[in-house]
XYZ file of C-alpha atoms in Angstrom:
600
model
C -60.698 55.570 14.197
C -62.870 56.148 11.112
C -63.902 59.730 10.322
C -67.314 60.392 11.738
C -69.847 62.863 10.182
C -69.083 65.097 13.089
C -65.408 65.010 12.209
C -66.250 65.750 8.587
C -68.433 68.766 9.511
C -65.567 70.318 11.634
C -63.039 69.775 8.953
C -65.315 71.204 6.289
C -66.100 74.270 8.387
C -62.305 74.732 8.800
C -61.726 74.373 5.115
C -64.372 77.209 4.600
C -62.175 79.434 6.915
C -64.275 79.057 10.092
C -62.017 79.572 13.076
C -64.604 80.391 15.862
C -67.911 78.956 16.940
C -70.061 80.463 19.633
C -72.553 78.086 21.467
C -73.444 75.846 24.350
C -73.244 72.061 24.600
C -75.918 69.264 25.005
C -76.396 65.713 24.140
C -78.213 66.478 20.834
C -75.017 67.901 19.347
C -72.453 65.774 21.270
C -71.219 64.232 18.048
C -69.994 67.609 16.697
C -68.537 68.557 20.064
C -66.561 65.368 20.274
C -65.230 66.207 16.843
C -64.279 69.728 17.825
C -62.328 68.262 20.807
C -60.446 65.846 18.450
C -59.582 68.715 16.137
C -57.108 69.914 18.737
C -57.916 73.657 18.322
C -58.533 73.903 14.597
C -61.612 75.772 15.420
C -61.972 77.596 18.725
C -65.226 77.020 20.656
C -66.514 79.955 22.688
C -68.796 78.964 25.476
C -71.563 81.411 26.180
C -73.855 81.209 29.194
C -76.983 80.955 27.027
C -77.736 80.031 23.489
C -79.365 83.392 22.706
C -76.286 85.026 23.667
C -74.230 82.765 21.449
C -76.385 83.637 18.442
C -75.868 87.382 19.247
C -72.164 86.736 19.335
C -72.220 85.162 15.943
C -74.207 88.050 14.645
C -71.738 90.543 16.039
C -68.704 88.504 15.036
C -69.980 88.756 11.432
C -70.354 92.627 11.897
C -66.897 93.201 13.418
C -64.858 90.717 11.456
C -66.529 90.719 8.132
C -66.521 86.934 8.208
C -69.100 84.268 8.634
C -70.569 84.000 12.087
C -71.415 80.501 13.323
C -73.225 79.392 16.415
C -74.188 75.935 17.638
C -76.670 74.461 20.063
C -78.380 71.196 21.070
C -81.710 69.960 20.089
C -85.071 71.267 21.463
C -84.638 74.229 23.806
C -80.981 74.741 22.836
C -81.876 75.323 19.259
C -85.064 77.438 20.066
C -82.965 79.627 22.252
C -80.884 80.682 19.219
C -83.686 82.181 17.439
C -83.732 85.690 18.893
C -79.971 86.273 18.223
C -80.477 84.824 14.707
C -83.203 87.249 14.048
C -80.741 90.042 14.936
C -78.383 88.764 12.163
C -81.326 88.308 9.775
C -82.737 91.828 10.202
C -79.222 93.350 10.036
C -78.284 91.299 6.898
C -75.360 89.500 8.573
C -74.125 86.137 7.213
C -74.592 83.598 10.049
C -74.810 79.799 10.130
C -76.689 78.020 12.790
C -75.839 74.474 13.618
C -78.522 72.614 15.759
C -78.766 69.059 17.071
C -81.794 66.896 16.683
C -83.108 63.591 18.080
C -82.075 60.343 16.417
C -83.506 59.753 13.036
C -85.494 56.751 14.201
C -87.098 58.838 16.877
C -88.218 61.752 14.701
C -91.905 61.942 14.523
C -92.559 60.036 17.661
C -93.176 62.841 20.010
C -89.725 62.163 21.548
C -88.207 64.063 24.356
C -86.704 67.473 23.041
C -88.032 66.659 19.580
C -88.957 69.908 17.853
C -89.640 70.423 14.230
C -86.537 72.536 13.746
C -86.628 72.974 10.000
C -90.088 74.575 10.443
C -89.060 76.619 13.418
C -85.978 77.974 11.633
C -87.950 78.470 8.351
C -88.439 82.201 8.623
C -85.284 83.359 10.273
C -83.062 81.091 8.063
C -85.462 80.910 5.139
C -82.530 81.404 2.565
C -81.345 77.733 3.446
C -82.482 75.420 6.246
C -82.192 71.584 5.906
C -82.128 68.659 8.170
C -79.498 66.073 7.271
C -80.557 62.450 6.926
C -77.572 60.612 5.404
C -73.689 60.993 5.704
C -73.263 61.636 2.033
C -75.745 64.636 2.141
C -73.753 66.520 4.867
C -71.110 67.793 2.488
C -73.386 69.800 0.198
C -75.427 70.911 3.157
C -72.341 72.674 4.696
C -71.136 74.096 1.332
C -74.476 75.393 0.276
C -75.339 76.838 3.607
C -72.084 78.758 3.960
C -72.106 79.965 0.328
C -75.753 81.106 0.739
C -74.947 82.879 3.926
C -72.060 84.723 2.517
C -73.459 85.401 -0.806
C -76.904 86.657 0.186
C -75.835 87.996 3.589
C -78.425 85.843 5.222
C -78.878 83.553 8.029
C -78.764 79.741 7.223
C -79.291 76.634 9.366
C -78.426 72.977 9.485
C -80.078 70.410 11.616
C -78.199 67.274 12.555
C -79.744 64.156 14.090
C -77.576 63.037 16.849
C -77.070 59.441 15.654
C -76.001 60.832 12.229
C -73.231 62.840 13.858
C -71.709 59.653 15.281
C -72.087 57.702 12.071
C -69.102 56.910 9.822
C -68.642 59.530 7.113
C -69.187 58.373 3.451
C -68.416 60.552 0.395
C -71.347 60.765 -2.070
C -70.988 57.919 -4.539
C -70.749 58.673 -8.360
C -74.457 57.741 -8.974
C -77.729 59.258 -9.863
C -79.455 61.215 -7.001
C -76.073 62.425 -5.394
C -74.566 65.834 -5.007
C -70.842 66.562 -5.342
C -70.383 70.098 -4.097
C -67.169 72.110 -3.487
C -65.681 74.903 -1.369
C -65.205 78.479 -2.059
C -66.825 81.958 -2.413
C -65.377 85.160 -3.665
C -67.500 88.351 -3.165
C -68.373 89.724 -6.669
C -67.846 93.256 -7.935
C -71.431 94.732 -8.264
C -71.694 98.048 -10.137
C -74.797 99.507 -12.026
C -74.689 100.194 -15.684
C -73.232 103.539 -16.805
C -76.547 104.769 -18.140
C -78.060 104.306 -14.734
C -75.117 106.055 -13.082
C -75.542 108.979 -15.479
C -79.276 109.250 -14.456
C -78.352 109.341 -10.880
C -75.547 111.915 -11.472
C -78.039 114.180 -13.481
C -80.350 114.225 -10.388
C -77.511 114.906 -7.893
C -75.916 117.638 -10.122
C -79.164 119.479 -10.195
C -79.682 119.479 -6.434
C -78.793 122.563 -4.556
C -79.417 121.077 -1.047
C -78.071 117.528 -1.180
C -78.559 115.380 1.890
C -76.892 111.990 2.199
C -78.007 109.112 4.538
C -75.617 106.404 5.210
C -76.156 103.029 6.860
C -74.298 99.776 7.594
C -73.785 99.222 3.779
C -71.525 102.249 3.775
C -69.134 101.128 6.524
C -66.519 100.048 3.908
C -66.956 103.135 1.811
C -65.879 106.043 4.206
C -63.501 107.624 1.704
C -65.839 107.329 -1.251
C -68.751 108.871 0.790
C -66.468 111.768 1.758
C -65.306 112.370 -1.818
C -68.934 112.342 -3.253
C -70.194 114.612 -0.343
C -67.390 117.039 -0.870
C -68.093 117.250 -4.615
C -71.850 117.768 -4.062
C -71.404 120.085 -1.230
C -73.701 117.809 0.780
C -74.460 117.071 4.460
C -74.768 113.556 5.759
C -76.814 111.889 8.411
C -76.121 108.402 9.859
C -78.452 105.553 10.581
C -77.635 103.821 13.812
C -75.816 100.913 12.148
C -73.812 103.400 10.112
C -72.569 105.358 12.966
C -68.867 104.418 12.223
C -69.359 104.990 8.458
C -68.310 108.719 8.801
C -66.206 110.510 11.464
C -68.042 112.991 13.527
C -65.264 115.675 13.311
C -66.373 116.565 9.831
C -68.537 119.783 9.929
C -71.094 118.491 7.489
C -71.688 115.137 9.374
C -74.957 115.627 11.340
C -74.816 112.507 13.373
C -77.598 110.021 13.964
C -81.104 110.214 12.512
C -84.552 109.277 13.781
C -86.021 108.931 17.235
C -82.470 108.555 18.725
C -80.972 111.167 16.306
C -79.960 114.858 16.319
C -81.747 118.005 15.465
C -79.252 118.869 12.557
C -80.009 115.469 11.003
C -83.750 116.304 11.219
C -83.233 119.766 9.765
C -81.084 118.315 6.963
C -83.867 116.020 5.899
C -86.637 118.548 6.233
C -84.750 121.239 4.233
C -82.968 119.268 1.565
C -84.125 119.115 -2.116
C -82.207 115.943 -2.974
C -81.699 112.786 -1.101
C -78.822 110.202 -1.692
C -79.318 107.110 0.501
C -76.345 104.678 0.730
C -76.613 101.177 2.301
C -79.369 101.978 4.714
C -82.784 100.387 5.631
C -83.448 103.126 8.053
C -87.035 102.390 9.053
C -88.687 105.606 10.118
C -89.952 107.586 6.941
C -91.306 110.383 9.032
C -87.659 111.495 9.573
C -87.029 111.494 5.882
C -88.118 114.312 3.429
C -91.745 114.566 2.781
C -92.829 112.813 -0.463
C -92.277 115.203 -3.430
C -89.997 117.479 -1.430
C -86.723 115.930 -2.609
C -85.527 113.955 -5.626
C -84.084 110.611 -4.578
C -81.216 108.283 -5.557
C -80.467 105.151 -3.588
C -77.550 102.681 -3.617
C -77.881 99.210 -2.100
C -76.549 95.671 -2.628
C -80.034 94.254 -1.818
C -82.595 95.089 -4.504
C -85.476 94.477 -2.042
C -84.250 97.391 0.098
C -84.445 99.966 -2.810
C -87.090 102.610 -2.926
C -88.675 101.151 0.308
C -88.433 104.027 2.657
C -88.740 106.926 0.208
C -89.831 106.906 -3.486
C -86.485 107.078 -5.420
C -86.234 108.298 -8.950
C -83.069 106.190 -9.543
C -82.311 102.935 -7.755
C -78.734 101.501 -8.078
C -78.060 97.995 -7.201
C -74.311 97.791 -6.316
C -71.686 97.779 -3.655
C -71.326 101.159 -2.028
C -67.695 101.814 -2.507
C -67.669 100.551 -6.062
C -70.763 102.393 -6.999
C -69.588 105.712 -5.534
C -66.221 105.375 -7.219
C -68.010 104.993 -10.591
C -70.389 107.821 -9.860
C -67.739 110.389 -8.748
C -66.362 111.362 -12.158
C -69.844 112.117 -13.327
C -70.596 114.646 -10.619
C -70.088 118.430 -10.869
C -68.022 120.077 -8.244
C -70.297 122.379 -6.229
C -67.893 123.276 -3.378
C -68.907 124.428 0.176
C -71.702 126.921 -0.373
C -74.488 128.257 1.829
C -76.072 124.870 2.382
C -72.913 123.410 3.961
C -72.449 126.681 6.018
C -75.971 126.326 7.379
C -75.327 122.720 8.299
C -72.122 123.554 10.091
C -73.844 126.356 12.015
C -76.577 123.998 13.019
C -74.043 121.465 14.295
C -72.114 124.051 16.282
C -75.427 125.039 18.091
C -76.386 121.491 18.514
C -73.204 120.380 20.332
C -73.709 123.352 22.673
C -77.233 122.122 23.279
C -75.949 118.560 24.026
C -73.408 119.897 26.384
C -76.101 121.955 28.279
C -78.285 118.878 28.584
C -75.468 116.725 29.753
C -74.499 119.321 32.402
C -77.977 119.631 33.829
C -78.236 118.725 37.361
C -79.948 115.382 38.226
C -80.558 112.963 41.100
C -77.955 111.558 41.340
C -76.324 111.466 37.886
C -77.515 112.725 34.572
C -77.146 109.703 32.100
C -76.333 111.873 29.106
C -73.186 113.067 31.009
C -71.866 109.518 31.067
C -71.399 109.493 27.266
C -70.544 113.227 27.161
C -67.493 112.501 29.480
C -66.474 109.392 27.600
C -66.567 110.905 24.075
C -63.345 112.792 24.209
C -61.666 109.887 26.116
C -62.457 107.286 23.433
C -59.310 105.369 22.661
C -58.126 105.054 18.981
C -59.516 101.917 17.398
C -62.094 101.468 20.061
C -65.149 99.235 19.302
C -68.329 100.492 20.821
C -71.555 98.443 21.435
C -74.915 99.576 23.048
C -77.877 97.915 24.180
C -81.454 98.893 23.187
C -83.253 101.363 25.646
C -82.480 104.784 26.729
C -78.732 104.186 26.851
C -78.828 103.940 22.989
C -80.055 107.546 22.851
C -76.756 108.826 24.461
C -74.677 106.252 22.464
C -76.296 107.653 19.250
C -76.024 111.432 19.987
C -73.103 112.104 22.329
C -70.374 109.720 21.222
C -68.166 111.303 18.395
C -66.611 108.480 16.480
C -63.307 109.076 14.814
C -61.730 107.216 11.899
C -60.666 103.664 12.741
C -63.288 103.186 15.386
C -66.160 100.457 15.009
C -69.605 100.642 16.543
C -72.694 98.541 16.395
C -75.850 97.364 18.186
C -79.048 95.371 17.489
C -80.422 97.527 14.679
C -83.323 95.999 12.853
C -84.453 93.877 15.791
C -83.552 96.410 18.453
C -83.293 93.685 21.031
C -82.448 94.060 24.608
C -79.547 92.092 25.801
C -77.183 92.450 22.930
C -74.449 94.821 24.207
C -72.342 92.387 26.216
C -72.399 89.513 23.800
C -71.616 91.946 21.019
C -68.627 93.257 23.162
C -67.461 89.607 23.722
C -67.698 88.907 19.987
C -65.870 92.071 19.195
C -62.941 90.977 21.548
C -62.763 87.613 19.694
C -62.724 89.399 16.276
C -60.184 91.957 17.439
C -58.485 90.931 20.607
C -55.983 93.718 20.296
C -58.546 96.464 20.438
C -60.346 98.153 23.353
C -64.073 97.532 23.611
C -66.703 99.595 25.482
C -70.391 98.475 26.045
C -73.195 100.644 27.289
C -76.025 98.621 28.989
C -79.198 99.566 30.811
C -79.950 97.775 34.125
C -82.916 96.077 32.522
C -80.753 94.381 29.928
C -78.188 93.512 32.580
C -80.845 91.668 34.651
C -82.481 90.107 31.572
C -79.373 88.147 30.432
C -76.170 90.459 30.144
C -75.148 89.966 33.826
C -74.563 86.180 33.171
C -72.280 87.043 30.186
C -69.885 88.903 32.484
C -68.957 85.389 33.509
C -67.958 84.706 29.864
C -65.744 87.811 30.059
C -64.192 86.511 33.157
C -63.660 83.169 31.584
C -61.828 84.423 28.480
C -60.253 87.902 29.026
C -56.736 86.724 29.688
C -56.623 85.422 26.027
C -57.073 88.965 24.801
C -53.922 91.039 24.043
C -55.607 94.184 24.975
C -57.445 93.587 28.203
C -59.553 96.689 28.028
C -63.290 95.666 27.894
C -65.617 98.072 29.770
C -69.188 97.357 30.502
C -70.913 100.520 31.575
C -74.237 99.877 33.455
C -76.718 102.774 33.672
C -78.593 101.869 36.828
C -81.807 103.783 37.342
C -84.069 100.933 38.524
C -86.398 101.685 35.612
C -87.060 100.169 32.183
C -86.578 103.843 31.082
C -87.135 103.881 27.357
C -90.530 102.342 27.578
C -91.514 104.545 30.520
C -90.874 107.513 28.448
C -92.622 105.994 25.427
C -95.672 105.416 27.773
C -95.614 109.082 28.791
C -94.870 110.825 25.473
C -96.481 108.564 22.913
C -99.359 107.070 24.764
C -100.240 109.673 27.318
C -100.101 107.157 30.117
C -98.266 107.620 33.498
C -95.475 105.452 34.563
C -96.652 101.993 35.474
C -94.562 100.930 38.481
C -95.624 97.176 38.305
C -94.029 96.868 34.710
C -91.334 99.558 34.809
C -89.700 99.466 38.122
C -86.849 96.863 38.544
C -84.627 95.845 41.563
C -81.548 97.687 42.501
C -78.583 95.323 42.057
C -74.927 96.171 42.758
C -73.460 95.216 39.438
C -69.907 96.426 40.239
C -69.824 94.260 43.167
C -70.786 91.223 41.141
C -67.931 91.998 38.799
C -65.519 92.037 41.755
C -66.846 88.615 42.977
C -65.918 87.040 39.574
C -62.478 88.566 39.313
C -63.180 91.651 37.242
C -62.748 95.298 38.325
C -65.900 97.085 39.628
C -66.320 100.869 39.901
C -69.285 102.689 41.105
C -70.339 106.343 40.480
C -73.167 108.215 42.225
C -71.994 111.845 41.653
C -71.469 113.570 38.162
C -68.058 114.961 39.227
C -66.752 111.382 39.540
C -67.506 110.430 35.942
C -64.381 111.690 34.186
C -61.938 110.142 36.623
C -63.957 106.844 36.648
C -63.615 106.587 32.841
C -59.969 107.201 33.156
C -59.487 104.613 35.723
C -61.522 102.030 33.813
C -59.537 102.697 30.573
C -56.277 102.328 32.564
C -57.328 98.983 34.283
C -55.381 95.732 33.814
C -58.402 93.829 33.329
C -62.168 94.143 32.094
C -64.266 96.647 34.212
C -67.848 97.008 35.231
C -68.513 100.760 35.683
C -71.897 101.159 37.323
C -73.416 104.593 37.361
C -76.397 105.478 39.440
C -78.505 107.503 36.991
C -81.598 109.782 37.191
C -84.673 107.977 35.424
C -86.381 111.308 34.858
C -83.972 112.676 32.294
C -85.996 112.161 29.202
C -84.364 110.564 26.047
C -85.723 113.311 23.750
C -86.360 112.674 20.054
C -84.692 115.444 17.952
C -88.114 117.038 17.234
C -91.082 117.094 19.660
C -94.574 117.324 18.065
C -97.372 119.102 19.628
C -99.237 115.716 19.782
C -96.367 114.185 21.857
C -96.317 117.217 24.168
C -100.030 116.867 24.707
C -99.621 113.145 25.466
C -96.931 113.851 27.943
C -99.147 116.409 29.667
C -101.958 113.888 29.794
C -99.625 111.395 31.581
C -99.055 113.887 34.333
C -102.683 114.793 34.638
C -103.478 111.138 34.937
C -101.032 110.885 38.096
C -97.597 109.818 37.177
C -95.948 108.344 40.256
C -92.778 110.483 39.755
C -94.858 113.611 38.832
C -93.066 116.109 41.029
C -89.652 114.929 39.911
C -90.585 114.869 36.222
C -92.063 118.457 36.420
C -89.233 119.865 38.523
C -86.353 118.213 36.813
C -86.996 117.897 33.069
C -90.396 118.546 31.751
C -89.289 121.876 30.315
C -86.756 119.788 28.146
C -89.754 118.030 26.502
C -92.006 121.091 26.184
C -89.747 124.148 25.616
C -88.854 123.347 21.981
C -92.550 123.554 20.759
C -93.955 126.049 23.124
C -93.909 129.920 22.667
C -90.918 131.574 24.514
C -89.103 128.257 24.864
C -85.933 129.945 25.788
C -82.316 129.070 24.947
C -81.954 125.376 24.130
C -78.268 125.597 24.884
C -79.069 125.766 28.543
C -81.857 123.282 28.782
């Protein structure tokens, strides 16, 4: 049998090092699926329950493996379903290739069934490179250029393949005018600023007496280098959500997450510093950074368009984080651990007491913060953590203390619901020998993550470490938005939009062959985590949580307190529970005589 275009595509992907593709089939992409079948396992196809989930898996696979993520879907609705997951990769700067089917070339432009203008649809999310193939000899350079662009620019790229073209006999491009003869291969370059720019940066950092460092996903491969620079500068360091695993939390100068989901020591670090060093981060909320003019700034990022975007920096260094910090280190003066670091350590000590006090507060039935508080000391070595968007991300960000060797991620720039379980699945395919734990709200479970439990049930026996735990926070409320309505808008909870059905998630897990655990009392949490971590198969741990425990930002403004008060005055349907249980947690930090925060 002659090699088809589909066969060539599979072989070319394999030559580029692709070993896994996430997706869902359909007649618009049958030619490539037939080729995958004929390839006898050269590339493993992982079948998601939905194309959006497949794209999330490709994004997460790129994050956890450091390799290209690839997803595939049929024409029309299959291709359009990919878009949300692709935007997750696009906004978090992950290299992902999307392969989509299309109707036959002779039908395009004829208002044919499932005909969508896919190059136009993908143009924003895959703007670095998106092309629709029209001839067999064209496919070679489309594959090569799409992958090299995705890897080199850390972007999303897309190829659209008409279904008749996939079945056509493959032809190499002839040696003739108007043809392209591309090749395979990409090696990541060493990118380091000029020494003169490094010296300018060092001059600013050396003059600083209170240096704050902010690390993001770009610093994940530079842990040792960040620690060396921070120790030399006597600096404290905060972490953007995507950089949670960049620094271990057992260091007394690492203040944890920053922003709305962050910690009070990180807030204090930024409001009191005189110098800011930002490394590999696109953290979006400028109100949590120093006020303009308060601090001198130096930023390191591999992407020039991310420089001096959140804070006006004096020196902007385009470079790889580890390489740039290595070159910068000899130029820095050793400041040692002075009063600045002692203050940071003192703030941290008080903060962990505060978090423990909040986690141990009584609730009806379970305080959601206690879930992560109990999990944190039980985290296995080399665990991979994922979280969904929503109130569960607050507890993920604040309470979980990561150690060296752990990995952690979530939908960062897009902050999409529904990413935690596909992220966990991708993590298990990237590292089948590592335990994985996902934190998910009940809203995201009902939206799309519940179906992906079926994917876990389908594949878990292939993983050498069977530990894959999905912890569902069941409070029958779209909780993050409920609290945003109260605190930011001054509106009471709107039951029609916020209340969701109660579903027995642990029982669904049992129906499909997984282990299900249910907790409705806080004293059961520790033993439940122990049982889940010791299980011989993936586990759904469902915890019935109290929706009236507020996911507090690290600093409550008077405006937010007023809005919250207005929401109660307007008649919140849970007014009595909110006031009795947790309103003081929102108000006490900004009202006179607020009391001991360690007991709130």
